Every structure is written in C-alpha cells, then in structure tokens.
Tab-separated table of N, CA, C and O in Angstrom:
chain	number	residue	atom	x	y	z
Q	1	MET	N	1.276	-22.487	30.697
Q	1	MET	CA	0.270	-21.614	31.283
Q	1	MET	C	0.974	-20.638	32.231
Q	1	MET	O	1.700	-21.035	33.118
Q	2	THR	N	0.730	-19.361	32.038
Q	2	THR	CA	1.369	-18.350	32.882
Q	2	THR	C	0.542	-18.113	34.143
Q	2	THR	O	-0.600	-18.562	34.256
Q	3	GLN	N	1.125	-17.377	35.049
Q	3	GLN	CA	0.437	-17.034	36.297
Q	3	GLN	C	-0.847	-16.262	36.001
Q	3	GLN	O	-1.864	-16.458	36.641
Q	4	TYR	N	-0.812	-15.381	34.994
Q	4	TYR	CA	-1.982	-14.591	34.606
Q	4	TYR	C	-3.124	-15.495	34.151
Q	4	TYR	O	-4.280	-15.230	34.435
Q	5	ASP	N	-2.810	-16.577	33.465
Q	5	ASP	CA	-3.830	-17.499	32.982
Q	5	ASP	C	-4.588	-18.173	34.119
Q	5	ASP	O	-5.722	-18.587	33.938
Q	6	LYS	N	-3.963	-18.292	35.275
Q	6	LYS	CA	-4.576	-18.986	36.417
Q	6	LYS	C	-5.220	-18.032	37.411
Q	6	LYS	O	-5.820	-18.479	38.379
Q	7	ARG	N	-5.112	-16.740	37.210
Q	7	ARG	CA	-5.638	-15.764	38.171
Q	7	ARG	C	-7.154	-15.802	38.181
Q	7	ARG	O	-7.800	-15.783	37.131
Q	8	LEU	N	-7.721	-15.877	39.368
Q	8	LEU	CA	-9.171	-15.916	39.541
Q	8	LEU	C	-9.668	-14.553	40.012
Q	8	LEU	O	-8.970	-13.852	40.750
Q	9	VAL	N	-10.867	-14.198	39.586
Q	9	VAL	CA	-11.502	-12.962	40.048
Q	9	VAL	C	-12.875	-13.294	40.622
Q	9	VAL	O	-13.578	-14.159	40.123
Q	10	SER	N	-13.227	-12.578	41.666
Q	10	SER	CA	-14.514	-12.779	42.339
Q	10	SER	C	-15.614	-11.982	41.638
Q	10	SER	O	-15.347	-11.201	40.718
Q	11	LYS	N	-16.847	-12.139	42.105
Q	11	LYS	CA	-17.962	-11.351	41.577
Q	11	LYS	C	-17.667	-9.861	41.716
Q	11	LYS	O	-17.896	-9.085	40.796
Q	12	LYS	N	-17.174	-9.485	42.872
Q	12	LYS	CA	-16.869	-8.079	43.133
Q	12	LYS	C	-15.784	-7.574	42.188
Q	12	LYS	O	-15.864	-6.471	41.657
Q	13	GLU	N	-14.759	-8.403	41.970
Q	13	GLU	CA	-13.661	-7.998	41.095
Q	13	GLU	C	-14.078	-7.932	39.628
Q	13	GLU	O	-13.461	-7.208	38.844
Q	14	LEU	N	-15.118	-8.672	39.235
Q	14	LEU	CA	-15.615	-8.542	37.866
Q	14	LEU	C	-15.981	-7.087	37.595
Q	14	LEU	O	-15.736	-6.562	36.515
Q	15	LYS	N	-16.565	-6.430	38.589
Q	15	LYS	CA	-16.974	-5.040	38.434
Q	15	LYS	C	-15.800	-4.084	38.654
Q	15	LYS	O	-15.543	-3.220	37.821
Q	16	THR	N	-15.064	-4.252	39.752
Q	16	THR	CA	-14.026	-3.289	40.100
Q	16	THR	C	-12.762	-3.426	39.252
Q	16	THR	O	-12.215	-2.441	38.795
Q	17	LEU	N	-12.308	-4.639	39.033
Q	17	LEU	CA	-11.054	-4.880	38.320
Q	17	LEU	C	-11.262	-4.972	36.808
Q	17	LEU	O	-10.490	-4.418	36.033
Q	18	CYS	N	-12.320	-5.649	36.402
Q	18	CYS	CA	-12.549	-5.924	34.976
Q	18	CYS	C	-13.493	-4.922	34.318
Q	18	CYS	O	-13.595	-4.886	33.097
Q	19	GLY	N	-14.225	-4.162	35.116
Q	19	GLY	CA	-15.147	-3.179	34.559
Q	19	GLY	C	-16.423	-3.766	34.002
Q	19	GLY	O	-17.089	-3.139	33.175
Q	20	ILE	N	-16.812	-4.962	34.444
Q	20	ILE	CA	-18.046	-5.593	33.975
Q	20	ILE	C	-19.206	-4.998	34.782
Q	20	ILE	O	-19.294	-5.206	35.982
Q	21	PRO	N	-20.116	-4.245	34.147
Q	21	PRO	CA	-21.154	-3.531	34.895
Q	21	PRO	C	-22.414	-4.344	35.181
Q	21	PRO	O	-23.425	-3.781	35.586
Q	22	TYR	N	-22.379	-5.655	34.981
Q	22	TYR	CA	-23.570	-6.485	35.129
Q	22	TYR	C	-23.798	-6.939	36.564
Q	22	TYR	O	-22.863	-7.116	37.325
Q	23	THR	N	-25.066	-7.203	36.886
Q	23	THR	CA	-25.407	-7.772	38.183
Q	23	THR	C	-25.048	-9.256	38.189
Q	23	THR	O	-24.935	-9.873	37.111
Q	24	PRO	N	-24.890	-9.850	39.366
Q	24	PRO	CA	-24.629	-11.293	39.419
Q	24	PRO	C	-25.719	-12.117	38.726
Q	24	PRO	O	-25.431	-13.126	38.101
Q	25	GLN	N	-26.961	-11.665	38.795
Q	25	GLN	CA	-28.065	-12.381	38.157
Q	25	GLN	C	-27.902	-12.372	36.633
Q	25	GLN	O	-28.119	-13.386	35.968
Q	26	HIS	N	-27.525	-11.222	36.098
Q	26	HIS	CA	-27.362	-11.132	34.647
Q	26	HIS	C	-26.154	-11.948	34.186
Q	26	HIS	O	-26.210	-12.599	33.136
Q	27	ILE	N	-25.096	-11.931	34.956
Q	27	ILE	CA	-23.924	-12.750	34.628
Q	27	ILE	C	-24.332	-14.223	34.588
Q	27	ILE	O	-23.937	-14.963	33.693
Q	28	GLY	N	-25.151	-14.649	35.552
Q	28	GLY	CA	-25.644	-16.024	35.571
Q	28	GLY	C	-26.451	-16.360	34.326
Q	28	GLY	O	-26.310	-17.447	33.760
Q	29	ARG	N	-27.285	-15.415	33.879
Q	29	ARG	CA	-28.066	-15.643	32.660
Q	29	ARG	C	-27.158	-15.748	31.443
Q	29	ARG	O	-27.363	-16.603	30.569
Q	30	LEU	N	-26.155	-14.881	31.369
Q	30	LEU	CA	-25.213	-14.931	30.248
Q	30	LEU	C	-24.439	-16.250	30.249
Q	30	LEU	O	-24.240	-16.854	29.191
Q	31	GLU	N	-24.007	-16.697	31.418
Q	31	GLU	CA	-23.305	-17.980	31.528
Q	31	GLU	C	-24.191	-19.127	31.036
Q	31	GLU	O	-23.740	-19.986	30.279
Q	32	ALA	N	-25.436	-19.138	31.488
Q	32	ALA	CA	-26.357	-20.204	31.115
Q	32	ALA	C	-26.591	-20.235	29.607
Q	32	ALA	O	-26.786	-21.301	29.020
Q	33	ALA	N	-26.532	-19.058	28.968
Q	33	ALA	CA	-26.732	-18.964	27.529
Q	33	ALA	C	-25.433	-19.200	26.751
Q	33	ALA	O	-25.437	-19.162	25.521
Q	34	GLY	N	-24.323	-19.410	27.473
Q	34	GLY	CA	-23.041	-19.624	26.811
Q	34	GLY	C	-22.423	-18.352	26.274
Q	34	GLY	O	-21.584	-18.387	25.379
Q	35	LYS	N	-22.816	-17.205	26.842
Q	35	LYS	CA	-22.336	-15.913	26.351
Q	35	LYS	C	-21.387	-15.217	27.325
Q	35	LYS	O	-21.082	-14.033	27.148
Q	36	PHE	N	-20.934	-15.924	28.331
Q	36	PHE	CA	-19.977	-15.395	29.311
Q	36	PHE	C	-19.170	-16.581	29.811
Q	36	PHE	O	-19.694	-17.704	29.870
Q	37	PRO	N	-17.908	-16.371	30.176
Q	37	PRO	CA	-17.095	-17.486	30.671
Q	37	PRO	C	-17.750	-18.198	31.860
Q	37	PRO	O	-18.424	-17.572	32.687
Q	38	LYS	N	-17.552	-19.495	31.923
Q	38	LYS	CA	-18.103	-20.296	33.019
Q	38	LYS	C	-17.324	-20.045	34.308
Q	38	LYS	O	-16.110	-19.884	34.293
Q	39	ARG	N	-18.039	-20.070	35.404
Q	39	ARG	CA	-17.427	-19.878	36.719
Q	39	ARG	C	-16.704	-21.133	37.176
Q	39	ARG	O	-16.982	-22.229	36.711
Q	40	VAL	N	-15.780	-20.933	38.102
Q	40	VAL	CA	-15.051	-22.026	38.755
Q	40	VAL	C	-15.612	-22.134	40.164
Q	40	VAL	O	-15.605	-21.148	40.912
Q	41	GLN	N	-16.122	-23.277	40.529
Q	41	GLN	CA	-16.669	-23.492	41.874
Q	41	GLN	C	-15.514	-23.744	42.828
Q	41	GLN	O	-14.810	-24.737	42.722
Q	42	LEU	N	-15.294	-22.846	43.774
Q	42	LEU	CA	-14.196	-22.970	44.726
Q	42	LEU	C	-14.611	-23.689	45.996
Q	42	LEU	O	-13.797	-24.276	46.679
Q	43	GLY	N	-15.867	-23.608	46.315
Q	43	GLY	CA	-16.412	-24.233	47.513
Q	43	GLY	C	-17.920	-24.226	47.399
Q	43	GLY	O	-18.473	-23.815	46.375
Q	44	PRO	N	-18.613	-24.635	48.445
Q	44	PRO	CA	-20.070	-24.713	48.364
Q	44	PRO	C	-20.739	-23.360	48.106
Q	44	PRO	O	-21.789	-23.300	47.479
Q	45	ASN	N	-20.132	-22.273	48.581
Q	45	ASN	CA	-20.748	-20.949	48.448
Q	45	ASN	C	-19.802	-19.918	47.844
Q	45	ASN	O	-19.994	-18.721	48.053
Q	46	ARG	N	-18.807	-20.377	47.107
Q	46	ARG	CA	-17.815	-19.437	46.574
Q	46	ARG	C	-17.473	-19.796	45.137
Q	46	ARG	O	-17.162	-20.933	44.837
Q	47	VAL	N	-17.566	-18.775	44.261
Q	47	VAL	CA	-17.221	-18.970	42.854
Q	47	VAL	C	-16.258	-17.869	42.419
Q	47	VAL	O	-16.144	-16.827	43.067
Q	48	ALA	N	-15.591	-18.113	41.299
Q	48	ALA	CA	-14.701	-17.122	40.705
Q	48	ALA	C	-14.624	-17.411	39.216
Q	48	ALA	O	-15.128	-18.427	38.733
Q	49	TRP	N	-14.003	-16.517	38.478
Q	49	TRP	CA	-13.821	-16.665	37.041
Q	49	TRP	C	-12.351	-16.511	36.724
Q	49	TRP	O	-11.624	-15.783	37.402
Q	50	LEU	N	-11.901	-17.197	35.672
Q	50	LEU	CA	-10.520	-17.044	35.227
Q	50	LEU	C	-10.376	-15.670	34.571
Q	50	LEU	O	-11.117	-15.343	33.630
Q	51	LEU	N	-9.445	-14.878	35.070
Q	51	LEU	CA	-9.238	-13.536	34.547
Q	51	LEU	C	-8.904	-13.579	33.060
Q	51	LEU	O	-9.382	-12.743	32.294
Q	52	SER	N	-8.131	-14.560	32.630
Q	52	SER	CA	-7.758	-14.647	31.212
Q	52	SER	C	-8.987	-14.846	30.332
Q	52	SER	O	-9.084	-14.273	29.241
Q	53	GLU	N	-9.964	-15.646	30.793
Q	53	GLU	CA	-11.184	-15.869	30.014
Q	53	GLU	C	-12.073	-14.626	29.999
Q	53	GLU	O	-12.655	-14.289	28.963
Q	54	VAL	N	-12.165	-13.939	31.125
Q	54	VAL	CA	-12.961	-12.710	31.190
Q	54	VAL	C	-12.322	-11.644	30.305
Q	54	VAL	O	-13.010	-10.942	29.554
Q	55	ASP	N	-11.001	-11.553	30.349
Q	55	ASP	CA	-10.281	-10.587	29.519
Q	55	ASP	C	-10.505	-10.884	28.037
Q	55	ASP	O	-10.725	-9.975	27.237
Q	56	ALA	N	-10.486	-12.162	27.651
Q	56	ALA	CA	-10.745	-12.541	26.260
Q	56	ALA	C	-12.175	-12.180	25.865
Q	56	ALA	O	-12.424	-11.709	24.747
Q	57	TRP	N	-13.135	-12.386	26.773
Q	57	TRP	CA	-14.536	-12.045	26.520
Q	57	TRP	C	-14.682	-10.537	26.274
Q	57	TRP	O	-15.365	-10.119	25.341
Q	58	VAL	N	-14.012	-9.723	27.100
Q	58	VAL	CA	-14.045	-8.270	26.917
Q	58	VAL	C	-13.429	-7.913	25.565
Q	58	VAL	O	-13.966	-7.090	24.825
Q	59	GLY	N	-12.319	-8.557	25.218
Q	59	GLY	CA	-11.675	-8.318	23.933
Q	59	GLY	C	-12.594	-8.637	22.760
Q	59	GLY	O	-12.608	-7.911	21.754
Q	60	GLU	N	-13.382	-9.704	22.881
Q	60	GLU	CA	-14.350	-10.052	21.834
Q	60	GLU	C	-15.407	-8.963	21.687
Q	60	GLU	O	-15.814	-8.629	20.576
Q	61	ARG	N	-15.885	-8.409	22.816
Q	61	ARG	CA	-16.881	-7.341	22.760
Q	61	ARG	C	-16.293	-6.123	22.050
Q	61	ARG	O	-16.965	-5.467	21.258
Q	62	ILE	N	-15.030	-5.816	22.335
Q	62	ILE	CA	-14.370	-4.671	21.699
Q	62	ILE	C	-14.222	-4.924	20.204
Q	62	ILE	O	-14.461	-4.027	19.391
Q	63	ALA	N	-13.851	-6.149	19.825
Q	63	ALA	CA	-13.689	-6.493	18.409
Q	63	ALA	C	-15.018	-6.391	17.668
Q	63	ALA	O	-15.067	-5.906	16.534
Q	64	ILE	N	-16.094	-6.840	18.306
Q	64	ILE	CA	-17.422	-6.753	17.694
Q	64	ILE	C	-17.797	-5.293	17.474
Q	64	ILE	O	-18.316	-4.927	16.422
Q	65	ARG	N	-17.520	-4.461	18.455
Q	65	ARG	CA	-17.811	-3.033	18.342
Q	65	ARG	C	-17.050	-2.442	17.165
Q	65	ARG	O	-17.602	-1.727	16.349
Q	66	GLY	N	-15.774	-2.770	17.064
Q	66	GLY	CA	-14.951	-2.265	15.974
Q	66	GLY	C	-15.428	-2.745	14.625
Q	66	GLY	O	-15.429	-2.008	13.646
Q	67	ALA	N	-15.862	-3.989	14.533
Q	67	ALA	CA	-16.325	-4.563	13.271
Q	67	ALA	C	-17.610	-3.883	12.811
Q	67	ALA	O	-17.784	-3.591	11.633
Q	68	SER	N	-18.522	-3.605	13.734
Q	68	SER	CA	-19.789	-2.983	13.343
Q	68	SER	C	-19.598	-1.540	12.904
Q	68	SER	O	-20.308	-1.058	12.043
Q	69	VAL	N	-18.609	-0.853	13.464
Q	69	VAL	CA	-18.338	0.527	13.071
Q	69	VAL	C	-17.640	0.554	11.716
Q	69	VAL	O	-17.924	1.399	10.878
Q	70	ASP	N	-16.729	-0.397	11.477
Q	70	ASP	CA	-15.963	-0.430	10.239
Q	70	ASP	C	-16.754	-0.965	9.058
Q	70	ASP	O	-16.393	-0.740	7.915
Q	71	ASP	N	-17.820	-1.705	9.292
Q	71	ASP	CA	-18.576	-2.346	8.230
Q	71	ASP	C	-19.911	-1.651	8.036
Q	71	ASP	O	-20.862	-1.874	8.783
Q	72	PRO	N	-20.026	-0.779	7.020
Q	72	PRO	CA	-21.283	-0.057	6.814
Q	72	PRO	C	-22.466	-0.978	6.505
Q	72	PRO	O	-23.601	-0.625	6.731
Q	73	ALA	N	-22.193	-2.188	6.031
Q	73	ALA	CA	-23.275	-3.128	5.724
Q	73	ALA	C	-23.947	-3.643	6.984
Q	73	ALA	O	-25.039	-4.199	6.925
Q	74	SER	N	-23.299	-3.478	8.141
Q	74	SER	CA	-23.875	-3.992	9.384
Q	74	SER	C	-24.922	-3.060	9.970
Q	74	SER	O	-25.558	-3.390	10.946
Q	75	PHE	N	-25.115	-1.892	9.368
Q	75	PHE	CA	-26.116	-0.959	9.899
Q	75	PHE	C	-27.479	-1.249	9.390
Q	75	PHE	O	-27.780	-1.714	8.398
C-alpha cells in the first residue's frame, strides 16, 4: 500500500481537491445507497474518505460517460 492509498480527504477537500460538487447530505445518501465510497470515522465528530477510493469512484464515472458516448445502443 502506497502513501497515496492511505491519504484521507475531508468533506471540504472532496469539493476543493477532488472536484466533487455534492452537498454533504447528498454524499451521505449516495454512501447509504452504496454508490459512493464509505467514510472513515476519525473521531466522534470527524470523518474523512480515502483519496484512492474517491479517485477510483471518479474514474468509474468517467468510464461510464465514455461508454455511453461510444455505444450508440445506450441512447
């Protein structure tokens, strides 16, 4: 496991560093539905996400976008 795999990002960094435009409430809904990486509980009032998992999630969204554009049957 590399240092990058262990890097944590906060709610604020999800937006600023990762470019995730969702509100914390929507992220919570996506997590509950299994459609966003699960948070890591750091303390009673502090959570973060593994940057490697968030990056993989973004990559999946990009791949889905590419697949729908390349596949005329998906329209």
